[in-house]
PDB file of C-alpha atoms in Angstrom:
ATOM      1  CA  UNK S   1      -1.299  -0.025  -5.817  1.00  0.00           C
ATOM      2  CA  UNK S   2       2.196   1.729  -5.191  1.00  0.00           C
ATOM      3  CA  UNK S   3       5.530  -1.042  -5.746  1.00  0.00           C
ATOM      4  CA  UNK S   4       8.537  -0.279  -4.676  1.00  0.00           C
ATOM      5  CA  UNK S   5      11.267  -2.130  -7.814  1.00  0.00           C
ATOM      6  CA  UNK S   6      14.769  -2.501  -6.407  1.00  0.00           C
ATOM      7  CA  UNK S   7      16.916  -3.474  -9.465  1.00  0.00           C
ATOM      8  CA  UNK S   8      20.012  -2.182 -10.628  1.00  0.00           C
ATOM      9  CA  UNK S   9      19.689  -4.309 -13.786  1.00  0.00           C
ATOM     10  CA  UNK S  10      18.281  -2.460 -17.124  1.00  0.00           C
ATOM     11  CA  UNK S  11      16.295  -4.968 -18.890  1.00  0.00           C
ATOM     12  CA  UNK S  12      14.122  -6.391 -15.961  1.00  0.00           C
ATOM     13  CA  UNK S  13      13.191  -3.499 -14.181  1.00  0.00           C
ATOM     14  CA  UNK S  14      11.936  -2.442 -17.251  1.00  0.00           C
ATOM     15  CA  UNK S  15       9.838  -5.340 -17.799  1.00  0.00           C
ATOM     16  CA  UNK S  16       8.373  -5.248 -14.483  1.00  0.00           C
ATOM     17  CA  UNK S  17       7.295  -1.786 -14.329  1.00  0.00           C
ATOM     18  CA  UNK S  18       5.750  -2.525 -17.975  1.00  0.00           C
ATOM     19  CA  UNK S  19       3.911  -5.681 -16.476  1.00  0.00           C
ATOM     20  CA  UNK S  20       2.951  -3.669 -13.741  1.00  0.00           C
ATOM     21  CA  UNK S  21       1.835  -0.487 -15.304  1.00  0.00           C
ATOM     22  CA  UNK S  22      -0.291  -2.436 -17.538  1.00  0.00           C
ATOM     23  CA  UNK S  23      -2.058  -3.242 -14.464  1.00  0.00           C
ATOM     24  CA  UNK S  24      -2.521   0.086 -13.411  1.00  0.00           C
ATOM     25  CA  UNK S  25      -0.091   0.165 -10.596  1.00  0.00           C
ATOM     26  CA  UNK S  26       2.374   2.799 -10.046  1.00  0.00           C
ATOM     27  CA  UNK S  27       5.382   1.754 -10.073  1.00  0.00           C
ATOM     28  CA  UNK S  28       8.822   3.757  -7.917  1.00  0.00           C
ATOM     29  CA  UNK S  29      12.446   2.731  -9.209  1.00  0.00           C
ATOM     30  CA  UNK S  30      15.067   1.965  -7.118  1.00  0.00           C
ATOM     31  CA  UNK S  31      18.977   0.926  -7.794  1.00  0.00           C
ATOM     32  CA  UNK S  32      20.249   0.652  -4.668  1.00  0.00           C
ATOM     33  CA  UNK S  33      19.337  -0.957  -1.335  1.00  0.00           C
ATOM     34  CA  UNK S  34      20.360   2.094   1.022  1.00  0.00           C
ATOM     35  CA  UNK S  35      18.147   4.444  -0.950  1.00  0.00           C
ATOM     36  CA  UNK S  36      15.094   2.323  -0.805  1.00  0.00           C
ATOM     37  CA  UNK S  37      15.185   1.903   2.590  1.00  0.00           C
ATOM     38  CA  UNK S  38      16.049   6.237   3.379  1.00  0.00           C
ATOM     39  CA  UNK S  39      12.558   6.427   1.065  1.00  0.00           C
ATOM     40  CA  UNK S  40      10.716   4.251   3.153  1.00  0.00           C
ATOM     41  CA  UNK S  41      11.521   5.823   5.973  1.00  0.00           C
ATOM     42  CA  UNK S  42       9.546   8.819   5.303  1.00  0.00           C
ATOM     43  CA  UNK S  43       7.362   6.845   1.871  1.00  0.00           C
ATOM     44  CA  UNK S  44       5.057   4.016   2.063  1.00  0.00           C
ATOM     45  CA  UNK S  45       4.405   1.376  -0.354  1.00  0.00           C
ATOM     46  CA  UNK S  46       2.338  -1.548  -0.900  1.00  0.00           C
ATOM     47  CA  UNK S  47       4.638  -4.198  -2.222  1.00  0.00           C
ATOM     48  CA  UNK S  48       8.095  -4.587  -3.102  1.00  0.00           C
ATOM     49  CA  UNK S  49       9.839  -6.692  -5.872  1.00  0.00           C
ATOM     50  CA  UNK S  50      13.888  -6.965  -5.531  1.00  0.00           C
ATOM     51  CA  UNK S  51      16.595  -8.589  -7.039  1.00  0.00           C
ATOM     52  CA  UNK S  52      19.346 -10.201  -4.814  1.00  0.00           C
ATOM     53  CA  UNK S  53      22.680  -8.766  -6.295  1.00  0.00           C
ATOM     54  CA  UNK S  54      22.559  -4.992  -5.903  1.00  0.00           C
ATOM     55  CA  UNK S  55      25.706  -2.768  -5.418  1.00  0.00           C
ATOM     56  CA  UNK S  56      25.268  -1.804  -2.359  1.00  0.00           C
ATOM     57  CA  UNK S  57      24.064  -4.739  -0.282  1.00  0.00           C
ATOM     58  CA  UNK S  58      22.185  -8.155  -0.346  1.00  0.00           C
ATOM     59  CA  UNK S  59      18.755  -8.437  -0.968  1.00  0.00           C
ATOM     60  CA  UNK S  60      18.097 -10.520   2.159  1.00  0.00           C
ATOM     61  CA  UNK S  61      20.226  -7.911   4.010  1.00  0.00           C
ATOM     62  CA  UNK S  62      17.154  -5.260   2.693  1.00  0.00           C
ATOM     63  CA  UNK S  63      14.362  -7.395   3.601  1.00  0.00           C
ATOM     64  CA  UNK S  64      16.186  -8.011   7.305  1.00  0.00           C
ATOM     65  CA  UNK S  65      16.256  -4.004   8.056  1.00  0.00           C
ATOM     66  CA  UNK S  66      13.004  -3.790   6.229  1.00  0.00           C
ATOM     67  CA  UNK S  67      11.239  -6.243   8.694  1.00  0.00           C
ATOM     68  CA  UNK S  68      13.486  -5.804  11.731  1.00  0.00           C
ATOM     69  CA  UNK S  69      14.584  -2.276  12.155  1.00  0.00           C
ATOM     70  CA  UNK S  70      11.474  -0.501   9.788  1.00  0.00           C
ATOM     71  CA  UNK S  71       9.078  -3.177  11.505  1.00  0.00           C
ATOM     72  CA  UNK S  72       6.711  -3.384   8.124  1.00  0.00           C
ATOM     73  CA  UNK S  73       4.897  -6.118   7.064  1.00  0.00           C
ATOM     74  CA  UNK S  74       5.189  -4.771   3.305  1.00  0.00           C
ATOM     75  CA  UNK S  75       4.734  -8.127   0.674  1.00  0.00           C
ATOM     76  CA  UNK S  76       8.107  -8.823  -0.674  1.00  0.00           C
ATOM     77  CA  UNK S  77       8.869 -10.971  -3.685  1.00  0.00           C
ATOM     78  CA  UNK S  78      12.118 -11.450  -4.923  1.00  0.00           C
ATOM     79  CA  UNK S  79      12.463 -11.985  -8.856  1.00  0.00           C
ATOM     80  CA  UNK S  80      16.627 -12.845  -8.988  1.00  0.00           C
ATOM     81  CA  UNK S  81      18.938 -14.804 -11.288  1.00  0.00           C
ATOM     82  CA  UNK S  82      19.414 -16.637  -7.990  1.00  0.00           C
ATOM     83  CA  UNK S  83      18.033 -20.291  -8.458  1.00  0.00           C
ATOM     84  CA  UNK S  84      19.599 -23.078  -5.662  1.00  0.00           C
ATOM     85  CA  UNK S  85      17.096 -23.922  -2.646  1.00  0.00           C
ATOM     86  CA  UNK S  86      19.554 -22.807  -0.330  1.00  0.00           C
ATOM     87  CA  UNK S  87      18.966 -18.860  -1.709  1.00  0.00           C
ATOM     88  CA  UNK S  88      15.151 -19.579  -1.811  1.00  0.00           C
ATOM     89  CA  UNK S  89      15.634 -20.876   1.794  1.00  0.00           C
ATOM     90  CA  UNK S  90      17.155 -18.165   2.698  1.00  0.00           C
ATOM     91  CA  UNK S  91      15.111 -15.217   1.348  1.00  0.00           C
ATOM     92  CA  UNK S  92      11.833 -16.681   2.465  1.00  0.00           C
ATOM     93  CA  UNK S  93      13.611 -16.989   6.116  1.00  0.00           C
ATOM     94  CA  UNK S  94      14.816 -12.764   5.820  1.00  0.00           C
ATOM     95  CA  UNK S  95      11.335 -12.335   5.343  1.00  0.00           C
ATOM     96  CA  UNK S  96      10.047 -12.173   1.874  1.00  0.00           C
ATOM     97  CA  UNK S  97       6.849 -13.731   1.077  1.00  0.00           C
ATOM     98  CA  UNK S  98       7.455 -15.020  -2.516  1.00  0.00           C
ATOM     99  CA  UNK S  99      10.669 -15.681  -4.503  1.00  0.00           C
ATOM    100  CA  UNK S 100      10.539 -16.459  -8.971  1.00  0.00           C
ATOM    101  CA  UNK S 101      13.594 -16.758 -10.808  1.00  0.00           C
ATOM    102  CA  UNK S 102      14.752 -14.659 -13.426  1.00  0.00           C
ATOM    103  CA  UNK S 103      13.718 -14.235 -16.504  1.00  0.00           C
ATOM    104  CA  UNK S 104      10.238 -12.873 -14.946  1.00  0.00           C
ATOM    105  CA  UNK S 105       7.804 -14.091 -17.624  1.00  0.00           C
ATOM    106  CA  UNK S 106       4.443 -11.513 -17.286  1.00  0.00           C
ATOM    107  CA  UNK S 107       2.069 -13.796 -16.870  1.00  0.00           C
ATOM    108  CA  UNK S 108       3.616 -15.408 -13.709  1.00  0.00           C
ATOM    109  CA  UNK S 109       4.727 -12.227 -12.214  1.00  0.00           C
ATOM    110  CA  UNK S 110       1.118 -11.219 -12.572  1.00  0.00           C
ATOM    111  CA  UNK S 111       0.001 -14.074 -11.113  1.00  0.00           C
ATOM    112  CA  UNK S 112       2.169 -13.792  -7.863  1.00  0.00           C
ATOM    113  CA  UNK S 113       1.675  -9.907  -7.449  1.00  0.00           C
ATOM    114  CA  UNK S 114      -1.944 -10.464  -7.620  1.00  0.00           C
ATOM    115  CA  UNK S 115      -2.252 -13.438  -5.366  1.00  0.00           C
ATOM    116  CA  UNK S 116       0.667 -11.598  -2.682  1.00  0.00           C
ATOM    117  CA  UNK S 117      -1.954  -8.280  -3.020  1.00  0.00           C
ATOM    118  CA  UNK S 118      -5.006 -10.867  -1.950  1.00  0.00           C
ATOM    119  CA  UNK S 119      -3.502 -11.869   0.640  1.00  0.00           C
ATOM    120  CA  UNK S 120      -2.260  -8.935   1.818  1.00  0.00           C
ATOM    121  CA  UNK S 121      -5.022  -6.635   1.171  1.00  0.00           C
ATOM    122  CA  UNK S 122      -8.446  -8.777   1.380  1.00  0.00           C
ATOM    123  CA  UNK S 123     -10.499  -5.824   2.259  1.00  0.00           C
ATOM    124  CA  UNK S 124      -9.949  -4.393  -0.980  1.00  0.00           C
ATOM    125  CA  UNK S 125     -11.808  -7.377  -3.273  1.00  0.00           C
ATOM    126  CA  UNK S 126     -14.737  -7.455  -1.418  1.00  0.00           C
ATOM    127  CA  UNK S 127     -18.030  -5.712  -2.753  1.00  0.00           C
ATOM    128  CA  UNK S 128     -19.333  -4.620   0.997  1.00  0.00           C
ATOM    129  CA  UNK S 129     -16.897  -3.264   3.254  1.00  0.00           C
ATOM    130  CA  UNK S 130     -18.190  -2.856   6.937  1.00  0.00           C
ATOM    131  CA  UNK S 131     -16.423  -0.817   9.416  1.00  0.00           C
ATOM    132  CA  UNK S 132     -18.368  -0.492  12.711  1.00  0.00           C
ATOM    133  CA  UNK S 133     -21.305   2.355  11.090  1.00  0.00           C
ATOM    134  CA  UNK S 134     -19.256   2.452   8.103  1.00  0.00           C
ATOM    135  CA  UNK S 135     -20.638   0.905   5.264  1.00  0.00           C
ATOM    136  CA  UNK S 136     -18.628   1.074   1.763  1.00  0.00           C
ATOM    137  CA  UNK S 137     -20.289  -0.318  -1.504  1.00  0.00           C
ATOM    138  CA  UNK S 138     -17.672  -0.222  -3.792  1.00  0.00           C
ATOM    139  CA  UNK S 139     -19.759  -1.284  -7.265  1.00  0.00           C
ATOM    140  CA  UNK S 140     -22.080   1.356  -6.852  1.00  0.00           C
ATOM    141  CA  UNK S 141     -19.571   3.863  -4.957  1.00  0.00           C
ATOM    142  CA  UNK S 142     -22.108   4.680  -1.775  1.00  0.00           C
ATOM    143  CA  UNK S 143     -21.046   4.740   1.876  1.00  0.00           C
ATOM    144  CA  UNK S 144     -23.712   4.853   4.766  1.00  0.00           C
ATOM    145  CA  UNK S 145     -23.108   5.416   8.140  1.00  0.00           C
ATOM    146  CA  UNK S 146     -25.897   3.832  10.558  1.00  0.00           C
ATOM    147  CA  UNK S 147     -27.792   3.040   7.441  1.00  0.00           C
ATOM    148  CA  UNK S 148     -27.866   7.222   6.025  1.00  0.00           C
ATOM    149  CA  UNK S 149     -26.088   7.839   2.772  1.00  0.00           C
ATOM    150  CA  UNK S 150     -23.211  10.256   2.927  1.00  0.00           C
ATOM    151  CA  UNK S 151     -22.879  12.480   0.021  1.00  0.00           C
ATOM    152  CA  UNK S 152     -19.655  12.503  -1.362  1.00  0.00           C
ATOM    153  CA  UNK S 153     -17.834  13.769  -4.312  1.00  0.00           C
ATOM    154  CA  UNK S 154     -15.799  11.244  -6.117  1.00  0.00           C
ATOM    155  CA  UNK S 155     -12.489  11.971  -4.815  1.00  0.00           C
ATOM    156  CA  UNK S 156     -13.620  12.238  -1.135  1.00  0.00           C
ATOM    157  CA  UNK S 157     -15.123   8.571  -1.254  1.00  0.00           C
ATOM    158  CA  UNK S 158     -11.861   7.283  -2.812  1.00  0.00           C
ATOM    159  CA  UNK S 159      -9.885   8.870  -0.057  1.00  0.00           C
ATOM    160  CA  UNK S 160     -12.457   7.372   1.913  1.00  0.00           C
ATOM    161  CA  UNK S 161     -12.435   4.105   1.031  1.00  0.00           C
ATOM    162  CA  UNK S 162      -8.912   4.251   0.693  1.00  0.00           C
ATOM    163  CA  UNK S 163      -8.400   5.398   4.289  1.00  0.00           C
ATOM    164  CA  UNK S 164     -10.747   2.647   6.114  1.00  0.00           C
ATOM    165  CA  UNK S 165      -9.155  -0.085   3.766  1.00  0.00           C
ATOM    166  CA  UNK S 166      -5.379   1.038   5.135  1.00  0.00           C
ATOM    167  CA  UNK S 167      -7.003   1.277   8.979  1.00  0.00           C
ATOM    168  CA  UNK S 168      -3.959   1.943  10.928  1.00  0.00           C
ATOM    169  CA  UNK S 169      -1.019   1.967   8.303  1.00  0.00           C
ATOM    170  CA  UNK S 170       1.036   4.946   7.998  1.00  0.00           C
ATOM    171  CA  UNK S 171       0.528   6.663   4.625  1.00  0.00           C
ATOM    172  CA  UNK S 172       2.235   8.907   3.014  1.00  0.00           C
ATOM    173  CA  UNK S 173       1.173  12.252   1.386  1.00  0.00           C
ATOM    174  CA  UNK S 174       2.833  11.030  -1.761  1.00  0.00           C
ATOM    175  CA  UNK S 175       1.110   7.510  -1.471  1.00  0.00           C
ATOM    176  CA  UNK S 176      -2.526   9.242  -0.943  1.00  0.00           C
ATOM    177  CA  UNK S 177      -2.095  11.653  -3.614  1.00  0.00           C
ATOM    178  CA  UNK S 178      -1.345   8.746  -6.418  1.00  0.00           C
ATOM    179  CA  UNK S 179      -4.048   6.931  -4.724  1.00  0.00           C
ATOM    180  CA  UNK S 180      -6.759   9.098  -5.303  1.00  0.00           C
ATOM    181  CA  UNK S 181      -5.497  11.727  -8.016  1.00  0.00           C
ATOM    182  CA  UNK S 182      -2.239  10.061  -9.832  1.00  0.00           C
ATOM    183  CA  UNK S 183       1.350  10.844 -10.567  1.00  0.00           C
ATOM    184  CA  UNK S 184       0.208  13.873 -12.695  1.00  0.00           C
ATOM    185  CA  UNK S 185      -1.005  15.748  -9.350  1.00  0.00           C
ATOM    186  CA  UNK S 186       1.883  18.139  -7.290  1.00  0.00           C
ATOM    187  CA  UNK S 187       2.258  15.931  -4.177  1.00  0.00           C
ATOM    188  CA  UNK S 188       2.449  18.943  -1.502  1.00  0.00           C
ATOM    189  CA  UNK S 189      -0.642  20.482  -2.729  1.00  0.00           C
ATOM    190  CA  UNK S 190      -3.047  21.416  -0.251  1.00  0.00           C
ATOM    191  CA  UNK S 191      -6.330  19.844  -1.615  1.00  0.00           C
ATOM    192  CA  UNK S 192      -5.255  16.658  -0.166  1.00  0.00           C
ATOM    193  CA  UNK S 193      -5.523  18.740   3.538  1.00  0.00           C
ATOM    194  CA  UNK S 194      -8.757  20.330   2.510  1.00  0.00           C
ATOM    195  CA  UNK S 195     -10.041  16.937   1.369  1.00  0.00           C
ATOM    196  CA  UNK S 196      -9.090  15.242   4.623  1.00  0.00           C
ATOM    197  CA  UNK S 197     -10.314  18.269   6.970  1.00  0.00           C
ATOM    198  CA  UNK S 198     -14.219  17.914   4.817  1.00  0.00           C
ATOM    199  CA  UNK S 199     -14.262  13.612   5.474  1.00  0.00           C
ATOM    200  CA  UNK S 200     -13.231  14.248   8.691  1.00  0.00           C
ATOM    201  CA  UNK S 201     -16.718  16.470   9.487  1.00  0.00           C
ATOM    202  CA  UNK S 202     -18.663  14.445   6.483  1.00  0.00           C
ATOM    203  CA  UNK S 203     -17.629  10.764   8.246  1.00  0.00           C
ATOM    204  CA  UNK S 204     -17.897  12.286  11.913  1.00  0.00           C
ATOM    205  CA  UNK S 205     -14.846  10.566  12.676  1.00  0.00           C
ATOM    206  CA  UNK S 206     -14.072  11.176  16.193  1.00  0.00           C
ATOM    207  CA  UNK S 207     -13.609   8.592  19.043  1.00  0.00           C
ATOM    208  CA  UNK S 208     -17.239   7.888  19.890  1.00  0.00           C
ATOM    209  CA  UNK S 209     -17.627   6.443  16.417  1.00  0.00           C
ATOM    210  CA  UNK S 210     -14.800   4.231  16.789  1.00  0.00           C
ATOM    211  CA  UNK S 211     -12.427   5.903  14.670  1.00  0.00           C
ATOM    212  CA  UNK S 212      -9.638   8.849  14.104  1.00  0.00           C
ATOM    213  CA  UNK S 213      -7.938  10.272  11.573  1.00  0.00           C
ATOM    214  CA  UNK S 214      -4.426  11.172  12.426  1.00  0.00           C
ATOM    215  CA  UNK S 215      -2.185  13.341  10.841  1.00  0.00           C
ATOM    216  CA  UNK S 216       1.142  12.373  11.271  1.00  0.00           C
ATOM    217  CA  UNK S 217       3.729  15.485  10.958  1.00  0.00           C
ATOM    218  CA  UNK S 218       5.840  15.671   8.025  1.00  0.00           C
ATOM    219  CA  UNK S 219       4.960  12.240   7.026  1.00  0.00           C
ATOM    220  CA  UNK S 220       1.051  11.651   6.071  1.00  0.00           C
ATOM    221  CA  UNK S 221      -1.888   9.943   7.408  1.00  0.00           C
ATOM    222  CA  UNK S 222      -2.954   7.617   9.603  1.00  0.00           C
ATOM    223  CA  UNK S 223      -6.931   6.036   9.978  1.00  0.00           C
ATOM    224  CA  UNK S 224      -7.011   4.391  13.321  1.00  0.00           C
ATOM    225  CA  UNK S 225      -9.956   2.408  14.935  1.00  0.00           C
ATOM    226  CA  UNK S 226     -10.318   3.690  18.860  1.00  0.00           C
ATOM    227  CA  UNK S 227     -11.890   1.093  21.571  1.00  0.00           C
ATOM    228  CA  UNK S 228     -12.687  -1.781  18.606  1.00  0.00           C
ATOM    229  CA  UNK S 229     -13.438  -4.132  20.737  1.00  0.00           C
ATOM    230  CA  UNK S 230     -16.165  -2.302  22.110  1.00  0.00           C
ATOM    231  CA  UNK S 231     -17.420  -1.818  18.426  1.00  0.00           C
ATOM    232  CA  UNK S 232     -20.098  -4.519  17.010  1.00  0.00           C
ATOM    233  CA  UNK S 233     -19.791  -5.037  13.565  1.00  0.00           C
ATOM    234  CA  UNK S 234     -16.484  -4.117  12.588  1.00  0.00           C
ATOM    235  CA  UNK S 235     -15.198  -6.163   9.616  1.00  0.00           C
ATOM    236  CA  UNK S 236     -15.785  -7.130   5.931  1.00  0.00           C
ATOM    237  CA  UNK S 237     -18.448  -9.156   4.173  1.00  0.00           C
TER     238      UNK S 237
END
């Protein structure tokens, strides 16, 4: 997973992106409310932890323009020194979805990223993933559509998979690449392109199979479902 940390602090940033590295999720610094929110303009994440002092502005001031004026419905947990019920009050009401107190021991923060991720993102614990004629088995990495296996190479089913369990969220080039090939991969290189042009012929996804893949200029990627409720089938199980 991608997590946006908005923390001007030293210490506790540090410990969060170590907790959360050793979980395998990538983890994008940020020290000031202003420049979070210019990156997710054109960047997309999958969960944010913030602290409520920055220099800049409030932490229930970012989650505000991150709900109101960015309209996402990004998971938001607040880890701050901030500890009355009034504060917790008011950071759940902004809009965050989860609020610990400073210092964030690991094995809570865990705990709460895992369980906000969940809830978030059920689609992506399941071991059968059905999308209309698109069926994902993630344990032994096949996808059939109407009951035929698709041949893919590995990085074409992550992107895949990746794509139908984000349908219809915005993602970024940056966000795919460290998705599917890590931070060690150029972001504007054009295999991500050629990989999307080759599902999009492999998967057949065009409107009569219920789906499209949008590319969204200067910004990424978008999987949408077309006529769904016309669709039997479509969900997880």
């Amino acid at each position: 997973m991608r997590i946006a940390v908005l923390d001007d602090g030293v210490d506790q940033p540090k410990r969060i992106n170590q907790t959360m590295t050793a979980l395998e999720h990538e983890c994008h610094s940020y020290t000031e409310g202003k420049a979070l929110l210019q990156a997710m303009r054109r960047q997309t994440f999958d969960l944010l932890i913030l602290d409520w002092n920055l220099p800049d502005m409030k932490g229930p001031d970012v989650v505000k323009s991150i709900r109101r004026e960015l309209n996402s419905r990004l998971p938001i947990l607040f880890v701050t020194d901030r500890h009355d019920e009034g504060d917790l009050v008011e950071g759940l009401n902004a809009g965050a979805d989860d609020f610990m107190v400073k210092p964030a021991r690991a094995g809570e923060l865990e705990a709460r990223v895992n369980a906000l991720l969940r809830r978030s993102y059920p689609a992506q614990h399941e071991a059968e993933l059905v999308f209309g004629p698109y069926h994902f088995y993630p344990p032994s990495r096949l996808l059939k559509v109407r009951g035929v296996q698709v041949e893919l190479k590995n990085r074409e089913y992550e992107l895949a998979l990746f794509l139908f369990q984000n349908l219809g969220r915005l993602l970024s080039r940056e966000h795919l690449h460290e998705a599917v090939w890590g931070l060690g991969i150029e972001a504007l290189s054009r295999s991500l392109d050629t990989h999307i042009s080759r599902l999009r012929t492999k998967l057949d996804l065009r409107p009569a199979n219920g789906f499209l893949l949008l590319a969204i200029y200067g910004l990424g990627y978008r999987l949408e479902t077309i006529e769904a409720d016309a669709l039997p089938g479509i969900g997880v199980r």
